[in-house]
C-alpha positions in Angstrom: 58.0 -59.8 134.5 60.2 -56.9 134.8 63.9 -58.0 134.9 64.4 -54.6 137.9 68.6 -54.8 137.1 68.1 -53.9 133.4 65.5 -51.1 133.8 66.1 -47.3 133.6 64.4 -44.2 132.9 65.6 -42.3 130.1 65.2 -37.8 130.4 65.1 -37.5 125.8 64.3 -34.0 125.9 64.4 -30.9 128.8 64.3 -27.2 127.9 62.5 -24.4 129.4 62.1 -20.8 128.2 61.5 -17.4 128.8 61.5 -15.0 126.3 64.5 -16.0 123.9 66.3 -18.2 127.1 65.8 -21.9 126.3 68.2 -23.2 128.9 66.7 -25.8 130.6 68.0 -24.8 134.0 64.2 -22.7 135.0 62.8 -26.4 134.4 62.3 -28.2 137.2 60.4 -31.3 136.0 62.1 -34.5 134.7 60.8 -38.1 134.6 60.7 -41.0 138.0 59.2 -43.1 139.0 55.0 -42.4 139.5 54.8 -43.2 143.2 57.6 -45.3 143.9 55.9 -48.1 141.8 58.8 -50.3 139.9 58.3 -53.7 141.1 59.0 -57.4 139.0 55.1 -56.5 137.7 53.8 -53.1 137.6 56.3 -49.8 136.5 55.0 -46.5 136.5 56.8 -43.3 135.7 55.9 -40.0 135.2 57.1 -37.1 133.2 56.4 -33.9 133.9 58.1 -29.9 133.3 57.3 -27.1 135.5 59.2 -23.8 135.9 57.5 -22.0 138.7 56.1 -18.8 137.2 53.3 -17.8 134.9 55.7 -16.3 131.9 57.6 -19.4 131.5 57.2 -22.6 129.7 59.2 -26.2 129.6 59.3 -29.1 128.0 60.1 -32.5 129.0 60.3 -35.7 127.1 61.2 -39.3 128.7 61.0 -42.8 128.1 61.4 -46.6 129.9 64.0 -49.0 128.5 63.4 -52.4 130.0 64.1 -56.2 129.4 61.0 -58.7 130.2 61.6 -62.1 131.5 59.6 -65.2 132.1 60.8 -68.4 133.9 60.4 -71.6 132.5 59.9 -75.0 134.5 61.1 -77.6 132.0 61.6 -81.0 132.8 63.7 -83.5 131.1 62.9 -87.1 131.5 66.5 -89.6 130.7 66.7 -93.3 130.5 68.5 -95.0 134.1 71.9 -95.8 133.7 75.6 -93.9 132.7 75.3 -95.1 128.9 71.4 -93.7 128.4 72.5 -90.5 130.3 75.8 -90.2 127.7 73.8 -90.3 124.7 70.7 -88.1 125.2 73.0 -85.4 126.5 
């Protein structure tokens, strides 16, 4: 499972250009989450670049940084009485 509090979407890359003009300000892309889906089991983003008109061109490059966890049921079985519980612990 997804640990939600330790995952984040990471933009590596985002230029555009026209002519000699790579500022990335004509790109309007960038990377989120593909339909809204981040839950404990399923993440899906989506990266895209788009600049609007036919001369243009952009770039965008992203990435997902995130922790998985797993619970564990463990059980621990101790002799009765104080003195059994003081020594296996």
């Amino acid at each position: 499972m997804f640990d939600l509090l330790r995952v984040k979407l990471v933009e590596d890359k985002h230029t555009a250009y026209k002519d000699n003009d790579t500022s990335p300000g004509t790109n309007y892309g960038g990377i989120n989450w593909k339909d809204g889906v981040k839950t404990e089991r399923n993440i899906c983003i989506e990266v895209s670049a788009a600049t609007g008109c036919t001369e243009c061109g952009g770039h965008t490059e992203g990435h997902l940084e995130a922790w998985m966890v797993r619970t564990v049921d463990e059980e621990k079985t101790f002799a009765e009485g104080p003195r059994a519980m003081a020594e296996s612990g």
